[in-house]
mmCIF file of C-alpha atoms in Angstrom:
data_model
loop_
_atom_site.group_PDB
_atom_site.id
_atom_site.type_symbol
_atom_site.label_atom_id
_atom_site.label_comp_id
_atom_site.label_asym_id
_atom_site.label_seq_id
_atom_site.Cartn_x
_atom_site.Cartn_y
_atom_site.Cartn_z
ATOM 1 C CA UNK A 1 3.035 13.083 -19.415
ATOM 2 C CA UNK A 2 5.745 10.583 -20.709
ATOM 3 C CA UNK A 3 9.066 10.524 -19.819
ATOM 4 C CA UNK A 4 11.863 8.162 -21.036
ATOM 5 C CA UNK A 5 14.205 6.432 -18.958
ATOM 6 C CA UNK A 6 17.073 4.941 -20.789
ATOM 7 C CA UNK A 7 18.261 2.114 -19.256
ATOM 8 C CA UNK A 8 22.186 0.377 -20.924
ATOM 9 C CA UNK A 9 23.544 -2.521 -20.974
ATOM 10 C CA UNK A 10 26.230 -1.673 -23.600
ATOM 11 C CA UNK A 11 29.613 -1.413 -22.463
ATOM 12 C CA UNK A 12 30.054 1.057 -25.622
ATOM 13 C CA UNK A 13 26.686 3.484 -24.621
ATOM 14 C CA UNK A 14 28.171 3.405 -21.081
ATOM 15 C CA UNK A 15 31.012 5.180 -22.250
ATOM 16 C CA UNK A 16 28.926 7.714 -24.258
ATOM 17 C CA UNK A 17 26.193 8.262 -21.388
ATOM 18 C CA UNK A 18 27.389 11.178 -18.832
ATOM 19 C CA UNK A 19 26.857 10.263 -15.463
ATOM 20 C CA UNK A 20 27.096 12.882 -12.907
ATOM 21 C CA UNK A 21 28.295 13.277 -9.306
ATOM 22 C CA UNK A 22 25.612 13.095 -6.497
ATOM 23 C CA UNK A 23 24.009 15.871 -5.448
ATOM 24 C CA UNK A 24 22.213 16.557 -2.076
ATOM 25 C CA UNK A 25 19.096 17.437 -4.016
ATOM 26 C CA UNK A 26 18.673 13.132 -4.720
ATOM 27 C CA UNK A 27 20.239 11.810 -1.300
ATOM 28 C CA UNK A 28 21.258 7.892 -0.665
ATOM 29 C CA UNK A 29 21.118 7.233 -4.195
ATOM 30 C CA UNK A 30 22.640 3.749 -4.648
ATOM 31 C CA UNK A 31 22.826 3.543 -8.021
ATOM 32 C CA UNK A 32 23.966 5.806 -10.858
ATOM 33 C CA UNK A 33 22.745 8.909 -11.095
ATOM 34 C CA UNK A 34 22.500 9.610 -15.056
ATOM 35 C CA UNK A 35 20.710 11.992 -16.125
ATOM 36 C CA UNK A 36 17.960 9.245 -17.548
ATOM 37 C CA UNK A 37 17.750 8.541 -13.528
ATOM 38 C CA UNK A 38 17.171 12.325 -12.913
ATOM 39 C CA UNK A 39 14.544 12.757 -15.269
ATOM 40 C CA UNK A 40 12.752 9.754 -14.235
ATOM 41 C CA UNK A 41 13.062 10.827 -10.702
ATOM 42 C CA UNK A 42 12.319 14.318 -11.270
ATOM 43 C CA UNK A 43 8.956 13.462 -13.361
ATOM 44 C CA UNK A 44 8.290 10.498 -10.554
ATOM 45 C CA UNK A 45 8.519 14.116 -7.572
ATOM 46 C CA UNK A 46 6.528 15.883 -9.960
ATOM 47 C CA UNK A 47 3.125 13.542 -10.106
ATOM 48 C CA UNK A 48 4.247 12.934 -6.155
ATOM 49 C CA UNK A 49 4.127 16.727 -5.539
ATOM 50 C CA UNK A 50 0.522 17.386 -7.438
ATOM 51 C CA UNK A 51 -0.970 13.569 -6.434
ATOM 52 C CA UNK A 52 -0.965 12.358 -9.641
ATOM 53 C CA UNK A 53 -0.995 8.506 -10.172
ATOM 54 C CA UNK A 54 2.067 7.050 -11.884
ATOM 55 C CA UNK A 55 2.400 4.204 -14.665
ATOM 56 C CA UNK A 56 5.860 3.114 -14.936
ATOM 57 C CA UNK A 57 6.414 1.034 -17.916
ATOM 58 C CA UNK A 58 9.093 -1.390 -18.985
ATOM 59 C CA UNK A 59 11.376 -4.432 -19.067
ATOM 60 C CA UNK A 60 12.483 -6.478 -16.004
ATOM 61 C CA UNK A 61 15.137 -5.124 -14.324
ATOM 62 C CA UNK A 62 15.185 -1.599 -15.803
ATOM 63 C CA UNK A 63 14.503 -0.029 -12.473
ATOM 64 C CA UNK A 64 10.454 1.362 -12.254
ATOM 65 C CA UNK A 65 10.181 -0.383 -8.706
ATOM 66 C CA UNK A 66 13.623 0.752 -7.246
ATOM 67 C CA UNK A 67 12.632 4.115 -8.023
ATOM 68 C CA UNK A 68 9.609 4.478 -6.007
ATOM 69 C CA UNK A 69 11.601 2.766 -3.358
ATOM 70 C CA UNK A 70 14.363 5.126 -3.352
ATOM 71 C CA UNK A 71 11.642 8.159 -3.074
ATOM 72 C CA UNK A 72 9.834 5.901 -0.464
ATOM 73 C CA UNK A 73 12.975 5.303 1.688
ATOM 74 C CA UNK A 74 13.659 9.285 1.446
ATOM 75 C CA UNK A 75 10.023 10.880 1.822
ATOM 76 C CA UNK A 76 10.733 12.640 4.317
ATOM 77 C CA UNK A 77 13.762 14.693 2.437
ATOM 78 C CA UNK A 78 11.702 15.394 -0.459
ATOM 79 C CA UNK A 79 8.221 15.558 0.596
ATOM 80 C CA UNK A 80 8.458 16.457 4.573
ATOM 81 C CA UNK A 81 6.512 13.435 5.765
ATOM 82 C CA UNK A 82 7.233 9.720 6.268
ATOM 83 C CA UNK A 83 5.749 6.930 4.326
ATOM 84 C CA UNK A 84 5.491 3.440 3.837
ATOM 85 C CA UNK A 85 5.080 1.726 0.493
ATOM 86 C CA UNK A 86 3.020 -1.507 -0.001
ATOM 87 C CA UNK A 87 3.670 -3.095 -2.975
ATOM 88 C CA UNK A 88 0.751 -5.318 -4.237
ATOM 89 C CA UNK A 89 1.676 -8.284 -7.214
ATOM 90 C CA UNK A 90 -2.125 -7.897 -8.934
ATOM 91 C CA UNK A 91 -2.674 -10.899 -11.293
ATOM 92 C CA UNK A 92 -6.499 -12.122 -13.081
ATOM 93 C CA UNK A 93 -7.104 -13.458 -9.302
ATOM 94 C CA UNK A 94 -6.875 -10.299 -7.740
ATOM 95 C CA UNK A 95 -10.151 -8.775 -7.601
ATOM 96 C CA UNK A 96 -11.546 -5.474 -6.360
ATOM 97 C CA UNK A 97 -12.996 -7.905 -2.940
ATOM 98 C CA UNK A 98 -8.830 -7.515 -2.471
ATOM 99 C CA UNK A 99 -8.646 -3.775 -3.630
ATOM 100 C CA UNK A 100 -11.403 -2.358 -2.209
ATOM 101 C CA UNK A 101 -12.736 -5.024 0.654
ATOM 102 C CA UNK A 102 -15.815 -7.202 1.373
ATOM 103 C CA UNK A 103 -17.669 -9.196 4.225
ATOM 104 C CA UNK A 104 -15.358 -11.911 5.997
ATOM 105 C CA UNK A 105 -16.512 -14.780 8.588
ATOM 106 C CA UNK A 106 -15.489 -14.318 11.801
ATOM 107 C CA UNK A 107 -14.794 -17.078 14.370
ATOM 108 C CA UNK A 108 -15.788 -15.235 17.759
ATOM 109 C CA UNK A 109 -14.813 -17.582 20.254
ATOM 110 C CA UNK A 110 -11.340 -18.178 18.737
ATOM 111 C CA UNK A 111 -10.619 -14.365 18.665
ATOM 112 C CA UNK A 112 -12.112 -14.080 22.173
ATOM 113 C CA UNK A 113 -9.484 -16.991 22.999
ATOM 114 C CA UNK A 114 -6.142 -15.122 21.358
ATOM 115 C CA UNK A 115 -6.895 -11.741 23.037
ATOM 116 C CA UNK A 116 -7.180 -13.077 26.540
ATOM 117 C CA UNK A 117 -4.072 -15.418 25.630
ATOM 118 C CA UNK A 118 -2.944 -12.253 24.269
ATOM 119 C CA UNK A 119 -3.136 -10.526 27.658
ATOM 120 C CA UNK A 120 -2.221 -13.264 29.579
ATOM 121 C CA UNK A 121 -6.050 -14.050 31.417
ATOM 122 C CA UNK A 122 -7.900 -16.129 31.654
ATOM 123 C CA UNK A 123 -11.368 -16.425 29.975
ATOM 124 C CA UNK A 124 -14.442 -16.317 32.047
ATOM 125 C CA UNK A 125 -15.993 -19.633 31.752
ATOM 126 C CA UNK A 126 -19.615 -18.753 33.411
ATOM 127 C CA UNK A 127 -20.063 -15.806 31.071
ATOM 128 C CA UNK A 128 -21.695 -15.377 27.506
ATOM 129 C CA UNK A 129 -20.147 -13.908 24.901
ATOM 130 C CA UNK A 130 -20.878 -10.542 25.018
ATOM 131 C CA UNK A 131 -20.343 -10.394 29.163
ATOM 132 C CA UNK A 132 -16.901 -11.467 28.145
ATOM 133 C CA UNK A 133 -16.585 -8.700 25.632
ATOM 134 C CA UNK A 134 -17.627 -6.392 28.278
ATOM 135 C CA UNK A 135 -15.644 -7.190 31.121
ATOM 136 C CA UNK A 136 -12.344 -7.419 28.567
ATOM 137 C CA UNK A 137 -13.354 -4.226 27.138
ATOM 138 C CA UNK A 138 -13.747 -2.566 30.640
ATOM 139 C CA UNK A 139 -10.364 -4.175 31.865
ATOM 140 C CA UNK A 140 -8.473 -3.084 28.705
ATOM 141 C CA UNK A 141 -9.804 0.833 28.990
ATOM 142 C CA UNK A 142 -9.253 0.925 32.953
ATOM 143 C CA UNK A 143 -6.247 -1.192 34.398
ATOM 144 C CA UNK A 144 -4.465 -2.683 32.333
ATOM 145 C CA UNK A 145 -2.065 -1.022 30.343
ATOM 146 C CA UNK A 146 0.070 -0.635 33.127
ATOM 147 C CA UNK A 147 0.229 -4.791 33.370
ATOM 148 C CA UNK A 148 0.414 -4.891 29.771
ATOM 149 C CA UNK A 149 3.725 -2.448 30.091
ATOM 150 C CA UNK A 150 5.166 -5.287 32.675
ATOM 151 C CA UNK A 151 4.078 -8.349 30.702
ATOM 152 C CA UNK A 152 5.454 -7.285 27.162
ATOM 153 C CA UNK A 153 8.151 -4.577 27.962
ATOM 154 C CA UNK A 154 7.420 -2.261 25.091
ATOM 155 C CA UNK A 155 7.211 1.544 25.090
ATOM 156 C CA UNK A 156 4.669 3.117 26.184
ATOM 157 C CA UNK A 157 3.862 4.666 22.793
ATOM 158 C CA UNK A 158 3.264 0.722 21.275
ATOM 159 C CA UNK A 159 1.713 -0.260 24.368
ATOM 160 C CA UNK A 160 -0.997 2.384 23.501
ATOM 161 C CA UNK A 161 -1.372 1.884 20.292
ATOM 162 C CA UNK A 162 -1.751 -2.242 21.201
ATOM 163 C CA UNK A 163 -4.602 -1.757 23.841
ATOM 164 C CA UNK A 164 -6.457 0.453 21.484
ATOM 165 C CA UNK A 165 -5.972 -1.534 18.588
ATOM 166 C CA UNK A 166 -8.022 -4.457 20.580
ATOM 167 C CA UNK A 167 -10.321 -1.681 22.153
ATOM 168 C CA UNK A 168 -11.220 -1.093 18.834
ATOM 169 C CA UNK A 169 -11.394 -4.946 18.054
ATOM 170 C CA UNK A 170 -13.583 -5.759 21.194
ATOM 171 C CA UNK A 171 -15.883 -3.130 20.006
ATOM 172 C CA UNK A 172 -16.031 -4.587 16.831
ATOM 173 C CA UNK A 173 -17.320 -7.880 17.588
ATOM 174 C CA UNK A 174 -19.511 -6.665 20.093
ATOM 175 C CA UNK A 175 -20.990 -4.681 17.146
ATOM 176 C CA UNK A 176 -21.121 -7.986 15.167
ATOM 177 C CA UNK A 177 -23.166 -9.801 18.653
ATOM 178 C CA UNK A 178 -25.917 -6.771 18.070
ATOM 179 C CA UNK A 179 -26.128 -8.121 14.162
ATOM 180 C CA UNK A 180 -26.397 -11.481 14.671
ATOM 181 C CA UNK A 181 -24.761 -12.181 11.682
ATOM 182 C CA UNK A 182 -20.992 -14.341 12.100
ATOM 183 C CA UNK A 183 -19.600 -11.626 9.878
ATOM 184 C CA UNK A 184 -17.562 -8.390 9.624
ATOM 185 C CA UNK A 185 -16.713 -5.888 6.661
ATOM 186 C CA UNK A 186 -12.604 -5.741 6.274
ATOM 187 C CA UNK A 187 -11.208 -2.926 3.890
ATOM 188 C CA UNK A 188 -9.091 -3.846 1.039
ATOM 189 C CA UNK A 189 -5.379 -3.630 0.549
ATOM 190 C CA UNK A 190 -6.113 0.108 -1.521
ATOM 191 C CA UNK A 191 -9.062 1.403 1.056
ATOM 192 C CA UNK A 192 -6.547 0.940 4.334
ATOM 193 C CA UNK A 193 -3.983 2.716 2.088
ATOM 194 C CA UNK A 194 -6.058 5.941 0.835
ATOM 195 C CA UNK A 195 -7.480 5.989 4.970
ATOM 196 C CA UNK A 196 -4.353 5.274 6.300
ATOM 197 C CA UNK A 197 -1.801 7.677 4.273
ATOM 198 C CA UNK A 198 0.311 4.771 2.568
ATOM 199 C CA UNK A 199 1.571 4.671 -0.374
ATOM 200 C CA UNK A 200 0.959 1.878 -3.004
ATOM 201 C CA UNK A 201 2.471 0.443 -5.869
ATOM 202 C CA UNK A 202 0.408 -2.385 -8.244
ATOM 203 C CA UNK A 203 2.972 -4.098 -9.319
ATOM 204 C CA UNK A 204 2.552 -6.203 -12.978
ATOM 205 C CA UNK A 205 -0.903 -3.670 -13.370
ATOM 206 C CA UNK A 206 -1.468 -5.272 -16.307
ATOM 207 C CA UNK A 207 -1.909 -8.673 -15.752
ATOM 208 C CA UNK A 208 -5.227 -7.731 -14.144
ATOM 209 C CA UNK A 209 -8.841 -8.174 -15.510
ATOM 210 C CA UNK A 210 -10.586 -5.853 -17.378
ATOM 211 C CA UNK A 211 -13.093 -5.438 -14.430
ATOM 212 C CA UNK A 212 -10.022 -5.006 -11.710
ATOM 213 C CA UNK A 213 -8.842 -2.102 -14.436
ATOM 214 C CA UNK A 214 -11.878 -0.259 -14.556
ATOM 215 C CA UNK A 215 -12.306 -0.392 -11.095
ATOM 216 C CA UNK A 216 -9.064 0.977 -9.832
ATOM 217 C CA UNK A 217 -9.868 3.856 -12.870
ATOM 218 C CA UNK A 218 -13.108 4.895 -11.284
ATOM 219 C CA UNK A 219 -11.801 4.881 -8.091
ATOM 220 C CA UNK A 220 -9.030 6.937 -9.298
ATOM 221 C CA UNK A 221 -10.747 9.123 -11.011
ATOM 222 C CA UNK A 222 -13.201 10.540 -7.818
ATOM 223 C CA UNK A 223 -11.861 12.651 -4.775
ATOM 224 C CA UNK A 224 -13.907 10.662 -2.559
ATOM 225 C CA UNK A 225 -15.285 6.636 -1.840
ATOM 226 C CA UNK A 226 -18.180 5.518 -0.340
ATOM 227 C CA UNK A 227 -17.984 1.795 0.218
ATOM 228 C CA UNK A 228 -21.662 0.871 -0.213
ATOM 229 C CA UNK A 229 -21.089 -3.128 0.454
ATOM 230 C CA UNK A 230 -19.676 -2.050 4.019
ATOM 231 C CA UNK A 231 -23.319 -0.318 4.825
ATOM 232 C CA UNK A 232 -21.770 2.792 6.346
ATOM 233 C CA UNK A 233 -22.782 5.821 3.431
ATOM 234 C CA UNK A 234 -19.975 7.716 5.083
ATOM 235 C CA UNK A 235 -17.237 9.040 2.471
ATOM 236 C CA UNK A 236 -13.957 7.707 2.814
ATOM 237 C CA UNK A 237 -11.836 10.688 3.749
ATOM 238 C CA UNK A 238 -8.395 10.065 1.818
ATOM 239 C CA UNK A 239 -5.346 10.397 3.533
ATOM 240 C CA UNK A 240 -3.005 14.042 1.868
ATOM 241 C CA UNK A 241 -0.163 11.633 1.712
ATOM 242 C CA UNK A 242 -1.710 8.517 -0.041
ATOM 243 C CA UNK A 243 -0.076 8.030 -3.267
ATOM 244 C CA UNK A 244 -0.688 5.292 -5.833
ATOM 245 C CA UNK A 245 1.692 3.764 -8.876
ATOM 246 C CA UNK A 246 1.344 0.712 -11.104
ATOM 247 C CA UNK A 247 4.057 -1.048 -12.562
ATOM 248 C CA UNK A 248 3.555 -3.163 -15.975
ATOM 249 C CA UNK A 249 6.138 -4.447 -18.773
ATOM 250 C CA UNK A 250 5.578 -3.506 -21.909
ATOM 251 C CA UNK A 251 2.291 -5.505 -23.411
ATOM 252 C CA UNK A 252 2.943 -8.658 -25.765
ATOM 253 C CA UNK A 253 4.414 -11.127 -23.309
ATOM 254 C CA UNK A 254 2.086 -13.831 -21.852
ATOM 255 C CA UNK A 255 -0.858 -12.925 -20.104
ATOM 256 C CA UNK A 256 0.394 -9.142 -20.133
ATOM 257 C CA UNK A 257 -2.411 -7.114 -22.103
ATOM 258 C CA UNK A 258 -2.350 -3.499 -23.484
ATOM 259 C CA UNK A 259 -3.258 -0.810 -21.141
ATOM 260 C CA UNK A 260 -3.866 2.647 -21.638
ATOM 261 C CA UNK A 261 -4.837 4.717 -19.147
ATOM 262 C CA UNK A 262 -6.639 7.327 -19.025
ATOM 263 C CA UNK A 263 -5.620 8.583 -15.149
ATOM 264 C CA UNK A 264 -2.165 7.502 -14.724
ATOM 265 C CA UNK A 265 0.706 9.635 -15.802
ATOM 266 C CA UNK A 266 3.154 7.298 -17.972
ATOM 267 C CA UNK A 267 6.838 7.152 -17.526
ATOM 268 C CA UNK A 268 8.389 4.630 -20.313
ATOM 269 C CA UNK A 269 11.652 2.844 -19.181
ATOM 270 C CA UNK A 270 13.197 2.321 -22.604
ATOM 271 C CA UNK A 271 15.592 -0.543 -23.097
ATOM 272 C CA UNK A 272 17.630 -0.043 -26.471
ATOM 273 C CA UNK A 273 21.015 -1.793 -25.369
ATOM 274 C CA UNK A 274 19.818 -4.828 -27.718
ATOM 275 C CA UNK A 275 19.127 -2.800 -30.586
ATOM 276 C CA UNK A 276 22.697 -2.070 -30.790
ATOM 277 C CA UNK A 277 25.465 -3.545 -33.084
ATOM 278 C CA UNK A 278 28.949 -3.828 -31.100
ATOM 279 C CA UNK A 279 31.681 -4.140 -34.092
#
């Protein structure tokens, strides 16, 4: 599917575009709604509403980010569920180790040190490693989340999600003790986003490597992952409200390569305001 969005800069095609009132059908709009912006938008709920992956394409400025931001911002009005958007800036450095994730080193006895600073206690200096796991994993599902409400002042809803959050970090490097190995598997930027729900937009898609391009097209292209580097043969069960777009300008600048694609559907943001002669 392609779609043009006509972005002006002419004073004279200003005068000659029709630009409608606001309707509650596009909410919070804060810019002109033309009916280029309604198309765009329409096309962008569309792919949204059937999970296809977008490719916005066109010059600085002419409004592909701000769009997904606007539908972002107002999920919940057009799609009944909230979302967050992370925006990624992919360049020939970013690599599917960022995308997809890979094996990190871990420092144990520093992150044993910031979760008991963390919790205000003090670490157990005749204990090994794993006894101190043990006895902060014990105290953290037993008694004290009611300390932790004291200490911090937060709601109860963030203090639960905080104490399991480092449940599920004590567990981890206990898991790491029983490899003997000083590392851990961490998913990439687009794995926490298809597990977690989020949305994400690859912003400057085409500045990428040719390996980064067929990646995020295979990945694309499956209803399931299985991250095979991780060890766990598990499939990654995708979130119903993960949603993926890619930004690019047009290709011929610096740098900024052709790309076709064969999974995203294209909207083209089409600048003509220079093409025209002002007499």
């Amino acid at each position: 599917m392609v779609n043009v969005f006509l972005r002006h800069e002419s004073k004279i095609l200003s005068e000659f575009l029709m630009v409608v009132p606001t309707s509650p059908n596009l909410p919070n709009m804060l810019f002109a709604k033309t009916i280029p912006v309604e198309s765009a938008l329409n096309s962008l709920i569309l792919n949204i509403s059937i999970k296809k992956p977008t490719l916005l394409v066109g010059e600085t400025g002419a409004g592909k980010t701000a769009l997904v931001q606007y539908l972002c911002s107002n999920s919940e009005h057009f799609f009944g569920y909230k979302v967050s958007l992370k925006i990624i800036n992919m360049s020939m450095d970013f690599d599917g180790f960022d995308l997809i994730g890979g094996y990190h080193s871990i420092d144990l006895d520093q992150k044993i040190k910031e979760m008991y600073t963390k919790i205000q206690l003090e670490i157990p200096r005749s204990l090994n490693r794993r006894n101190i796991l043990e006895q902060l994993l014990l105290k953290l599902t037993t008694g004290l989340s009611s300390k932790f409400d004291i200490d911090t002042n937060i709601s109860n809803t963030t203090t639960s999600n905080c104490i399991q959050s480092m449940i599920n970090e004590v567990k981890l490097y206990l898991s790491i003790l029983d490899k003997k190995l000083p590392f851990y598997f961490r998913d990439g930027a687009l794995t926490q986003a298809m597990k977690n729900g989020t949305w994400v937009l690859l912003d400057e898609i085409n500045l990428s490597s040719d390996e980064t391009l067929n990646l995020i097209e295979a990945i694309l292209s499956k209803d399931e992952m299985i991250l095979y580097e991780s060890g766990d043969f598990t499939p990654i069960k995708i979130h119903p409200n993960f949603m993926i777009f890619a930004c690019m300008n047009p290709h011929g600048d610096f740098g900024k390569k052709k790309y076709d694609s064969s999974v995203f559907s294209k909207i083209v943001f089409y600048d003509f305001s220079f093409s025209l002669k002002v007499h």
